[in-house]
Coordinates of C-alpha atoms and ligand atoms in Angstrom, one line a residue:
M252 CA 0.0 0.0 0.0
S253 CA 1.4 3.4 -0.9
S254 CA 1.3 6.4 1.3
A255 CA 2.7 9.9 1.4
F256 CA 6.1 9.8 3.2
G257 CA 6.5 6.1 2.4
I258 CA 9.6 4.1 1.9
D259 CA 8.9 3.7 -1.8
E260 CA 9.5 7.4 -2.3
I261 CA 13.2 7.1 -1.3
Q262 CA 15.1 7.8 -4.6
G263 CA 18.4 6.6 -5.9
Q264 CA 19.2 4.2 -3.0
E265 CA 18.4 0.8 -4.4
R266 CA 20.8 -1.1 -2.1
A267 CA 19.4 0.5 1.0
L268 CA 15.9 -0.1 -0.1
V269 CA 16.4 -3.8 -0.3
F270 CA 17.1 -3.8 3.5
L271 CA 14.4 -1.3 4.4
K272 CA 11.7 -3.2 2.5
K273 CA 12.7 -6.4 4.1
Y274 CA 12.7 -5.1 7.6
S275 CA 9.6 -3.0 7.3
S276 CA 7.6 -6.0 6.1
Q277 CA 9.1 -8.3 8.7
P278 CA 10.0 -6.2 11.7
E279 CA 10.5 -9.4 13.8
L280 CA 13.8 -9.8 11.8
L281 CA 15.1 -6.4 12.9
P282 CA 18.6 -6.7 14.3
P283 CA 19.4 -4.8 17.6
L284 CA 21.3 -2.2 15.5
L285 CA 21.0 -0.8 12.0
I286 CA 23.7 1.6 10.8
F287 CA 22.7 4.0 8.0
H288 CA 25.9 5.1 6.5
G289 CA 27.0 7.2 3.5
P290 CA 27.9 10.8 2.4
E291 CA 26.1 13.9 3.7
G292 CA 23.0 14.9 1.8
T293 CA 22.1 11.5 0.4
G294 CA 18.9 11.1 2.3
K295 CA 19.9 9.0 5.3
E296 CA 17.9 10.9 7.9
S297 CA 14.8 11.1 5.8
A298 CA 15.0 7.4 5.1
V299 CA 15.3 6.7 8.8
E300 CA 12.2 8.7 9.4
R301 CA 10.2 7.0 6.7
F302 CA 11.4 3.6 7.9
I303 CA 10.5 4.2 11.5
R304 CA 7.1 5.5 10.7
H305 CA 6.4 2.4 8.6
V306 CA 7.6 -0.1 11.3
L307 CA 5.8 1.7 14.1
C308 CA 2.5 2.1 12.1
I309 CA -0.3 0.0 13.8
E310 CA -1.4 -1.1 10.3
G311 CA 2.1 -1.9 9.3
T312 CA 1.7 0.2 6.1
S313 CA 2.7 3.8 7.2
C314 CA -1.0 4.5 6.7
G315 CA -1.0 8.1 7.9
H316 CA -4.2 7.6 9.9
C317 CA -3.5 5.3 12.9
V318 CA -2.6 6.6 16.3
S319 CA 1.1 5.8 15.7
C320 CA 1.3 7.6 12.4
R321 CA -0.5 10.6 13.8
A322 CA 1.8 10.8 16.8
F323 CA 4.7 10.5 14.4
M324 CA 3.5 13.4 12.3
H325 CA 3.0 15.5 15.5
Q326 CA 6.6 14.6 16.4
S327 CA 5.3 13.3 19.7
H328 CA 5.6 9.6 19.2
P329 CA 6.5 8.1 22.7
D330 CA 8.3 5.2 21.2
I331 CA 11.0 7.2 19.3
V332 CA 14.0 8.4 21.2
W333 CA 15.8 10.7 18.8
F334 CA 19.0 12.0 20.3
P335 CA 19.5 15.7 19.6
L336 CA 22.2 16.6 17.2
E337 CA 24.6 19.3 18.4
K338 CA 27.8 19.8 16.4
N339 CA 30.9 18.5 18.1
K340 CA 28.9 17.7 21.3
Q341 CA 29.8 14.2 22.4
I342 CA 27.2 11.8 23.7
S343 CA 28.3 10.9 27.2
I344 CA 27.6 8.1 29.6
G345 CA 26.0 10.5 32.1
K346 CA 26.3 11.0 35.8
E347 CA 26.1 8.0 38.1
D348 CA 23.3 9.5 40.1
N349 CA 20.5 11.2 38.3
P350 CA 22.0 11.1 34.7
E351 CA 21.1 13.9 32.3
E352 CA 18.6 13.5 29.5
F353 CA 20.1 11.9 26.4
T354 CA 23.0 10.3 28.0
I355 CA 23.6 6.5 27.9
R356 CA 22.8 5.9 31.6
W357 CA 19.6 7.9 31.2
L358 CA 18.7 5.8 28.2
I359 CA 19.4 2.5 30.0
R360 CA 17.6 3.5 33.3
T361 CA 14.5 5.2 31.9
R362 CA 13.8 3.9 28.4
L363 CA 15.6 0.8 27.2
Y364 CA 13.9 -1.9 29.3
Y365 CA 10.4 -0.5 29.5
R366 CA 7.8 -1.7 27.0
P367 CA 6.8 0.7 24.2
H368 CA 3.6 2.7 24.6
L369 CA 1.9 2.7 21.3
S370 CA 3.7 0.4 18.9
K371 CA 5.3 -3.0 19.1
V372 CA 8.9 -1.5 18.8
R373 CA 10.8 1.4 20.3
F374 CA 13.5 3.1 18.2
I375 CA 16.5 4.8 19.6
V376 CA 18.1 7.0 17.0
I377 CA 21.6 8.5 17.2
P378 CA 21.8 10.9 14.3
D379 CA 25.6 11.2 14.4
A380 CA 27.1 8.0 15.9
S381 CA 30.6 9.4 15.5
L382 CA 29.9 11.6 18.5
I383 CA 29.5 8.7 21.0
G384 CA 32.2 9.1 23.6
N385 CA 34.4 6.2 24.7
E386 CA 32.8 5.4 28.0
A387 CA 29.4 5.8 26.5
E388 CA 30.3 3.4 23.8
T389 CA 31.4 0.6 26.2
A390 CA 28.1 1.0 28.1
L391 CA 26.2 1.0 24.8
L392 CA 27.8 -2.2 23.6
K393 CA 26.5 -4.0 26.6
S394 CA 23.0 -2.6 26.0
L395 CA 23.2 -3.7 22.4
E396 CA 23.8 -7.3 23.5
E397 CA 21.1 -7.3 26.1
A398 CA 18.5 -5.0 24.5
P399 CA 15.0 -6.5 24.7
A400 CA 13.4 -7.3 21.3
F401 CA 11.1 -4.3 21.6
T402 CA 14.0 -1.8 21.6
R403 CA 16.0 -1.4 18.4
F404 CA 18.8 1.1 17.8
I405 CA 19.5 3.1 14.6
F406 CA 22.8 4.9 14.1
I407 CA 23.5 7.3 11.3
V408 CA 27.1 8.0 10.3
T409 CA 28.8 9.4 7.2
N410 CA 31.6 6.9 7.2
L411 CA 31.7 3.5 8.8
D412 CA 35.4 4.1 9.7
Q413 CA 34.1 6.5 12.4
L414 CA 32.8 3.5 14.4
K415 CA 34.6 0.8 16.3
E416 CA 34.6 -2.7 14.8
T417 CA 33.0 -4.0 18.0
I418 CA 29.9 -1.9 17.2
I419 CA 29.8 -2.6 13.5
S420 CA 30.0 -6.3 14.1
R421 CA 26.7 -6.2 16.0
A422 CA 24.9 -4.3 13.3
V423 CA 23.4 -4.6 9.9
C424 CA 24.8 -1.8 7.8
I425 CA 22.6 0.0 5.3
P426 CA 24.6 1.7 2.6
F427 CA 23.7 5.1 1.0
G428 CA 25.6 6.3 -2.0
Y429 CA 25.9 9.5 -4.0
L430 CA 22.8 10.2 -6.0
P431 CA 22.7 10.2 -9.8
Q432 CA 22.6 13.8 -11.2
S433 CA 19.2 13.2 -12.8
I434 CA 17.7 12.6 -9.3
I435 CA 19.5 15.5 -7.7
K436 CA 18.2 17.8 -10.4
D437 CA 14.7 16.4 -10.0
L438 CA 14.7 16.8 -6.2
H439 CA 15.9 20.4 -6.5
Y440 CA 13.2 21.2 -9.0
K441 CA 10.5 19.6 -6.8
N442 CA 11.7 21.5 -3.7
S443 CA 12.3 24.8 -5.6
L444 CA 16.0 24.8 -4.7
T445 CA 18.8 26.3 -6.8
Y446 CA 20.8 23.6 -8.6
L447 CA 24.5 24.3 -8.7
P448 CA 26.8 22.8 -11.4
A449 CA 29.2 21.6 -8.7
Q450 CA 26.5 19.9 -6.7
G451 CA 28.1 16.4 -6.8
G452 CA 25.8 13.5 -5.9
S453 CA 24.5 15.0 -2.8
M454 CA 21.7 17.3 -1.7
D455 CA 24.1 19.0 0.6
P456 CA 26.0 21.5 -1.6
F457 CA 29.4 22.9 -0.7
D458 CA 28.7 26.1 1.2
C459 CA 31.1 27.9 -1.0
P460 CA 30.9 31.5 -2.3
P461 CA 29.8 31.5 -5.9
Q462 CA 32.9 33.5 -7.0
V463 CA 35.2 30.7 -5.6
L464 CA 33.3 28.2 -7.7
E465 CA 33.6 30.4 -10.7
Q466 CA 37.4 30.9 -10.2
I467 CA 38.0 27.2 -9.9
S468 CA 35.9 26.4 -12.9
Q469 CA 37.8 29.0 -15.0
R470 CA 41.2 27.4 -14.0
I471 CA 40.0 23.9 -14.9
G472 CA 37.5 24.3 -17.8
G473 CA 39.4 23.5 -21.0
N474 CA 42.7 24.8 -19.6
L475 CA 44.5 21.6 -18.7
R476 CA 46.4 20.5 -21.8
Q477 CA 50.0 20.0 -20.7
P478 CA 51.9 19.2 -17.5
L479 CA 52.8 22.9 -17.0
D480 CA 49.1 23.7 -16.8
Y481 CA 48.8 21.3 -13.8
L482 CA 51.7 22.9 -12.0
R483 CA 50.1 26.3 -12.5
L484 CA 46.9 24.9 -11.1
E485 CA 48.7 23.6 -8.0
E486 CA 50.5 27.0 -7.6
W487 CA 47.2 28.8 -7.8
I488 CA 45.5 26.5 -5.2
L489 CA 48.3 26.9 -2.7
G490 CA 48.4 30.7 -3.3
Y491 CA 44.6 30.8 -2.7
K492 CA 45.1 28.9 0.5
E493 CA 47.7 31.5 1.7
E494 CA 45.5 34.4 0.9
H495 CA 42.5 32.9 2.5
A496 CA 43.9 31.6 5.7
D497 CA 40.7 32.2 7.7
W498 CA 38.3 29.6 6.3
K499 CA 34.7 29.7 7.4
E500 CA 33.7 26.9 9.7
D501 CA 31.6 25.2 7.0
F502 CA 33.9 25.7 4.1
S503 CA 37.5 24.6 4.8
F504 CA 40.6 24.1 2.7
K505 CA 39.6 20.4 2.5
D506 CA 36.2 21.4 1.1
F507 CA 38.0 23.6 -1.4
L508 CA 40.1 20.7 -2.5
D509 CA 37.1 18.5 -2.7
L510 CA 35.5 21.0 -5.0
V511 CA 38.6 21.1 -7.2
G512 CA 38.4 17.2 -7.4
L513 CA 34.7 17.4 -8.3
L514 CA 35.2 19.9 -11.0
L515 CA 38.2 17.9 -12.4
L516 CA 35.9 14.9 -12.6
Q517 CA 33.2 16.8 -14.4
E518 CA 35.7 18.2 -16.8
Y519 CA 37.2 14.8 -17.6
S520 CA 33.9 13.1 -18.0
R521 CA 32.7 15.8 -20.3
S522 CA 35.6 15.9 -22.7
D523 CA 36.7 12.2 -23.4
F524 CA 35.4 9.8 -20.8
E525 CA 37.3 6.7 -22.0
A526 CA 40.6 8.4 -22.5
N527 CA 40.3 10.2 -19.2
L528 CA 39.5 7.2 -17.1
P529 CA 43.1 6.9 -15.6
K530 CA 42.9 10.6 -14.6
M531 CA 39.5 10.2 -13.0
E532 CA 40.9 7.2 -11.0
A533 CA 43.7 9.4 -9.8
V534 CA 41.1 12.1 -8.7
F535 CA 39.1 9.4 -6.9
R536 CA 42.2 8.3 -5.0
F537 CA 42.9 11.9 -4.1
K538 CA 39.4 12.4 -2.8
E539 CA 39.7 9.2 -0.8
K540 CA 42.9 10.4 0.8
L541 CA 41.3 13.7 1.6
H542 CA 38.5 12.0 3.5
E543 CA 40.9 10.0 5.6
K544 CA 41.1 13.1 7.8
I545 CA 44.8 13.0 8.5
H546 CA 45.6 16.5 9.4
G547 CA 48.2 18.4 7.4
Q548 CA 48.1 15.8 4.6
E549 CA 46.2 18.0 2.1
N550 CA 49.2 19.6 0.5
I551 CA 51.0 16.2 0.0
S552 CA 47.9 14.6 -1.4
L553 CA 47.5 17.6 -3.8
S554 CA 51.1 17.4 -5.0
L555 CA 50.7 13.7 -5.6
L556 CA 47.6 14.3 -7.6
I557 CA 49.2 17.0 -9.7
H558 CA 52.2 14.8 -10.3
E559 CA 50.1 11.8 -11.4
L560 CA 47.8 14.0 -13.7
S561 CA 50.8 15.7 -15.4
L562 CA 52.4 12.3 -16.1
L563 CA 49.1 11.1 -17.6
E564 CA 48.8 14.2 -19.7
Q565 CA 52.2 13.5 -21.2
K566 CA 51.2 10.2 -22.5
Ligands
ZN849 ZN1 -0.3 4.1 10.5

């Protein structure tokens, strides 16, 4: 049965949908922990919401009319414990006596073992599981092992590497990938959002000033023909970094480099896809390095990329 805000409306995430459909039709198979993982802006939170609404629905269809669906829509469902998301604020274990709300001790003492109120299951959602502190994690691991069947956890995380192996081994991981451009365009159109050419496969665009995008595009578009051009590009990037030492919180040098990588990929795929494949692979390796989050490695990764690309350009 279809409904507004249903699982079927999740776009471009076929692999994730296989899991979500299976567990929403057979909630008794739900493992103690599901981990929704993948890049920002690919619809993980919205998928979690749709999934939870479906599983909690009294009719089992995300009907939109039952007491559970209505509580969900009023954001007052008693069987959803959605941890608040505060940037860089760790989830802590909580005080021994009288633990604060949304700490692990609070969760264990006041929620975990009590039966749900409306639905058959209670969901505990941690919207950025990379923020779980060490002590909290140890306590959580025990809860994951012992959690009653009516309490199920959902973690959301951009990269599985941010979680310990001991946590991952207790979970079923649900992968989200970058969205195809056609879907990104479509979603922007439907939501009356401005579509940027450097959008990537995510609904979360770089928060980058348009003139920066313009400048990078100019450096790259049709201008990379010989090794010297690549050296000039590197020089310009490093010069730009020097001149703009004070990056905004949500647009860092790493984001800047990410954007360079993205525009390089667009340029290569536009001109001669087959011939440019080795260069695109080099850019992907570069992006991978960038996301390893090793501080101070950006310049080295960039020189490596420039070196590889100029060698390939000579061939
Ligand atoms: Zn319902």
